[in-house]
N, CA, C and O atoms as a DFTB+ gen file, in Angstrom:
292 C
 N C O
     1  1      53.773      89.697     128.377
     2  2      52.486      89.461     127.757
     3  2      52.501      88.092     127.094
     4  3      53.498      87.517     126.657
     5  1      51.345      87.692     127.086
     6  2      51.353      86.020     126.284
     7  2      49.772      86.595     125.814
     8  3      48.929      87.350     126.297
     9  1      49.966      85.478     124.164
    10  2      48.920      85.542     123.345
    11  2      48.284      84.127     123.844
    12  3      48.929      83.078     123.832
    13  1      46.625      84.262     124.387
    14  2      45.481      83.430     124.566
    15  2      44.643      83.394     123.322
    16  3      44.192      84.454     122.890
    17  1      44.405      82.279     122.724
    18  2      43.355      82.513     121.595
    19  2      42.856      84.280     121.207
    20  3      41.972      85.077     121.521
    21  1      43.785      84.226     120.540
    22  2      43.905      85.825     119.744
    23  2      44.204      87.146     120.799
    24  3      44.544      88.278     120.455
    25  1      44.046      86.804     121.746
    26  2      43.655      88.253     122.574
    27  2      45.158      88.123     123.630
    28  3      45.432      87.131     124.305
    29  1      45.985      89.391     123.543
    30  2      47.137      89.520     124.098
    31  2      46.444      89.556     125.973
    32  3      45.289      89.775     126.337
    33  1      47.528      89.288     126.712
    34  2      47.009      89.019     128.385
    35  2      48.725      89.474     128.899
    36  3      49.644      89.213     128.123
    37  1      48.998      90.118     130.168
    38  2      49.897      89.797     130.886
    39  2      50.092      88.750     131.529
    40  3      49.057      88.145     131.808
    41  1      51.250      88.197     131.953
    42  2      51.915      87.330     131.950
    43  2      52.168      87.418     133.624
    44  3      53.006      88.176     134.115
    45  1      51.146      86.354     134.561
    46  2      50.801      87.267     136.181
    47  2      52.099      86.618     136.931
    48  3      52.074      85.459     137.344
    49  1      53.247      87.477     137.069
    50  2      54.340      87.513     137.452
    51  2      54.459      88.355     138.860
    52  3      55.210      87.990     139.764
    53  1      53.698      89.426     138.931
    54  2      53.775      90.607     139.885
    55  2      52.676      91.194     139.650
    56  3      52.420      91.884     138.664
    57  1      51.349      90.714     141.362
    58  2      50.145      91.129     141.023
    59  2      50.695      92.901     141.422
    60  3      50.349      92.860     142.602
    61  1      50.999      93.652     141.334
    62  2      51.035      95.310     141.107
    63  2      51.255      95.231     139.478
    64  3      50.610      96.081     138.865
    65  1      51.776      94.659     138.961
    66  2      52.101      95.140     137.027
    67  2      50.687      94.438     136.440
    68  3      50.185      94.581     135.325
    69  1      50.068      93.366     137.952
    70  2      48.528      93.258     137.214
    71  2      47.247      93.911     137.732
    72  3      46.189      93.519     137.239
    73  1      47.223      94.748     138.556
    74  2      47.196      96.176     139.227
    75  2      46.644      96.680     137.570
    76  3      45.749      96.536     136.737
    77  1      48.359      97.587     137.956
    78  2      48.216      98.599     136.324
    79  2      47.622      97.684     135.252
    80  3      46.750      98.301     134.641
    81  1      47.761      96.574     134.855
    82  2      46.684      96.220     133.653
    83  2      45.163      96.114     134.097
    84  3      44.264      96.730     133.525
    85  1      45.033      95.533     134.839
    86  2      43.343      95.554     135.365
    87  2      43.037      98.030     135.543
    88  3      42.117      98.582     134.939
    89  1      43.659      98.519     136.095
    90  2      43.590      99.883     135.984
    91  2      43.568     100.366     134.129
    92  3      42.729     101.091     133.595
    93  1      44.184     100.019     133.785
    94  2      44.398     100.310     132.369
    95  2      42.603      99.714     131.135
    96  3      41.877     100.177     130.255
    97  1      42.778      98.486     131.953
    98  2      41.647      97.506     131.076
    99  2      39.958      98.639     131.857
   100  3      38.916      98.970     131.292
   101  1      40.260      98.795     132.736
   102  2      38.681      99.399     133.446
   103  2      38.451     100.807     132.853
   104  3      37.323     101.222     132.588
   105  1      39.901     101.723     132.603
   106  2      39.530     103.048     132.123
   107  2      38.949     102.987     130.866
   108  3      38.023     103.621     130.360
   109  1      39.873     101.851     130.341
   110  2      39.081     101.414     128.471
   111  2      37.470     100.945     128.701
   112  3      36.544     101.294     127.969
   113  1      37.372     100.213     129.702
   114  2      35.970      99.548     129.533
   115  2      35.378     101.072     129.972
   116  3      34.558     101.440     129.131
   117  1      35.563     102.045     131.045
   118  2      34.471     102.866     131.297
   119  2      34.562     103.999     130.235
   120  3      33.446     104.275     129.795
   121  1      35.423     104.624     129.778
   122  2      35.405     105.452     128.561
   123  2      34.441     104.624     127.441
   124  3      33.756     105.354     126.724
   125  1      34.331     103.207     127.234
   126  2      33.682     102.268     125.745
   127  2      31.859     102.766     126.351
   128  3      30.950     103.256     125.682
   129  1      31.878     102.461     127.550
   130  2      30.414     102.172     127.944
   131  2      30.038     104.217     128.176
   132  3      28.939     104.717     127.935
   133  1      30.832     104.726     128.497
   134  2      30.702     106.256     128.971
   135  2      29.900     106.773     126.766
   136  3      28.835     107.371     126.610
   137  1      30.717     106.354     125.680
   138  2      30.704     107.102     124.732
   139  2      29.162     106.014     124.476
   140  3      28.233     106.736     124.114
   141  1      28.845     104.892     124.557
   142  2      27.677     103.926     124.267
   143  2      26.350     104.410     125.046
   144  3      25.200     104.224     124.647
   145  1      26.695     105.003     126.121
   146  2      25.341     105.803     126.785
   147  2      25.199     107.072     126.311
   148  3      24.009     107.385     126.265
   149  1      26.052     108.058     125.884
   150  2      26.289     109.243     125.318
   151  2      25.462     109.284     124.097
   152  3      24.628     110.174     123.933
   153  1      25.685     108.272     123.170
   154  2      25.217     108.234     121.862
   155  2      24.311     107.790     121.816
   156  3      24.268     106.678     122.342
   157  1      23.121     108.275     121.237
   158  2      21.669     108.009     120.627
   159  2      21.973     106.914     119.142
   160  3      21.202     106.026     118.778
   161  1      22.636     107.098     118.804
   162  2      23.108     106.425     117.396
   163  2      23.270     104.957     117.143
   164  3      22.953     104.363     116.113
   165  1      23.965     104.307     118.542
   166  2      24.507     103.241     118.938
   167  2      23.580     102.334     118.687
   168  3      22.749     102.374     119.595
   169  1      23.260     101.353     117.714
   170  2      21.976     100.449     117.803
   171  2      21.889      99.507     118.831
   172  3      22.911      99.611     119.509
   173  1      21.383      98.911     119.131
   174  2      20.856      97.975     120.408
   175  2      21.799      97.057     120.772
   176  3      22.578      96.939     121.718
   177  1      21.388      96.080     119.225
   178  2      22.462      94.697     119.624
   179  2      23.956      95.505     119.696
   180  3      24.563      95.138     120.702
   181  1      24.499      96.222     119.124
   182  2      25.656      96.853     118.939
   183  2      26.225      96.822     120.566
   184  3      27.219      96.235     120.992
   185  1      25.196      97.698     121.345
   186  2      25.448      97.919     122.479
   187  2      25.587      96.736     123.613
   188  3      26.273      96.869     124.627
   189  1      24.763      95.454     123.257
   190  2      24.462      94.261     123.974
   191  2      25.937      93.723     123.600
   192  3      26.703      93.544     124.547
   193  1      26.400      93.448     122.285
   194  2      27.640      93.137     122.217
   195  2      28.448      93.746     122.829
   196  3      29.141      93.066     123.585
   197  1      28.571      94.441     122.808
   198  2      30.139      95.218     123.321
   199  2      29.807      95.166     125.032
   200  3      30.792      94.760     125.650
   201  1      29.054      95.375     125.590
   202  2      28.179      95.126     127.401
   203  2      28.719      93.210     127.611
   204  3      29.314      92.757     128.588
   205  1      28.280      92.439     126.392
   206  2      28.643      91.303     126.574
   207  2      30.372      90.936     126.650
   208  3      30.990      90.167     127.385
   209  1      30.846      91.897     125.493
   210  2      32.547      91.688     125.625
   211  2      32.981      92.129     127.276
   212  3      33.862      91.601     127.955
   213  1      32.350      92.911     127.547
   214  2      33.308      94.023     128.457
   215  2      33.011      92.951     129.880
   216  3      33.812      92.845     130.808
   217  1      31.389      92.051     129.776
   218  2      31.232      91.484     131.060
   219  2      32.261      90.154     130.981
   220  3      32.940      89.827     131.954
   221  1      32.297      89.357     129.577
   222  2      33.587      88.435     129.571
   223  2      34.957      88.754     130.079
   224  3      35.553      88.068     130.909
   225  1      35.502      90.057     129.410
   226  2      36.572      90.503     129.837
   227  2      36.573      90.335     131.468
   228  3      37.486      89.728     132.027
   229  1      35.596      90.855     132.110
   230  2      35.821      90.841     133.859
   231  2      35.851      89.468     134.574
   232  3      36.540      89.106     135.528
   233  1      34.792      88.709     133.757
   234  2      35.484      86.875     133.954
   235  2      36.652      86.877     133.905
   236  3      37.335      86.884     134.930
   237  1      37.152      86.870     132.713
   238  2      38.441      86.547     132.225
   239  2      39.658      86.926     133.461
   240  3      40.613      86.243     133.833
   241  1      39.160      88.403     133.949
   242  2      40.156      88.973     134.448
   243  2      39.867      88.520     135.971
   244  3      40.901      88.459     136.636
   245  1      38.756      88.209     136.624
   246  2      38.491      87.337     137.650
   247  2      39.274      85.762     137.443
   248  3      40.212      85.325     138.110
   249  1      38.766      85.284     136.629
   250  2      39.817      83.452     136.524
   251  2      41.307      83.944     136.787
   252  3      42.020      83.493     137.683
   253  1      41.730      85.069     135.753
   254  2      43.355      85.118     136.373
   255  2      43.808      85.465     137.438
   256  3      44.715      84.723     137.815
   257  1      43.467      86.652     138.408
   258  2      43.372      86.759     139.794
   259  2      42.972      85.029     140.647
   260  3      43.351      84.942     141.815
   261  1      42.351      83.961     140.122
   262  2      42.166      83.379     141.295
   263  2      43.402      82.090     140.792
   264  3      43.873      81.313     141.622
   265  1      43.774      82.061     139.355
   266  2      44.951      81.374     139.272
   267  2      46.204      81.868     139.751
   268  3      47.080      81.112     140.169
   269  1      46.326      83.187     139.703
   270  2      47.502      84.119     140.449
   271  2      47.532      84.017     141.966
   272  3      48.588      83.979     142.597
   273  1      46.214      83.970     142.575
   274  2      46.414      83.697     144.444
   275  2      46.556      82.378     144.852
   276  3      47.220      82.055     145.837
   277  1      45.634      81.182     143.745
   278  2      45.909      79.564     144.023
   279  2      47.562      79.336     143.164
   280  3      47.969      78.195     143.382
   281  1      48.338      79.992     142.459
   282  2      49.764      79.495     142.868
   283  2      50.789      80.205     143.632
   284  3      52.013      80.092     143.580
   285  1      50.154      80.850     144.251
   286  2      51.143      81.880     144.848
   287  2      51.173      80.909     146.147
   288  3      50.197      80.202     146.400
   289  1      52.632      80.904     147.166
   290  2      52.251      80.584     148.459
   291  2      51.889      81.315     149.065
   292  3      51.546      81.049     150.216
């Protein structure tokens, strides 16, 4: 793992151990968005934020997949 401006990341050594983190990161994102549709409670922007984290996160996790296949031979 290596720390990026605050937020811990694996370290893309072996895309299967980045497999299991992208598997790991999607069950968290669909359980976050599963309990945010569930709840009547959830205020709006609340929900726009966290929809906005979860769509960065999939950037994020897209840029490292295409730095992991452009250094790989």
């Amino acid at each position: 793992m290596v720390e990026i401006e605050n937020e811990t990341r694996p370290v893309l050594g072996n895309i299967q151990d980045y497999r299991q983190y992208l598997r790991d990161i999607t069950a968290i994102q669909t359980e976050t968005v599963r309990r945010l549709v569930e709840s009547d409670t959830t205020p709006p922007m609340e929900m726009a934020a966290v929809l906005e984290d979860i769509a960065n996160k999939y950037l994020d996790m897209s840029d490292e997949i295409r730095d992991f296949a452009l250094t790989r031979p």
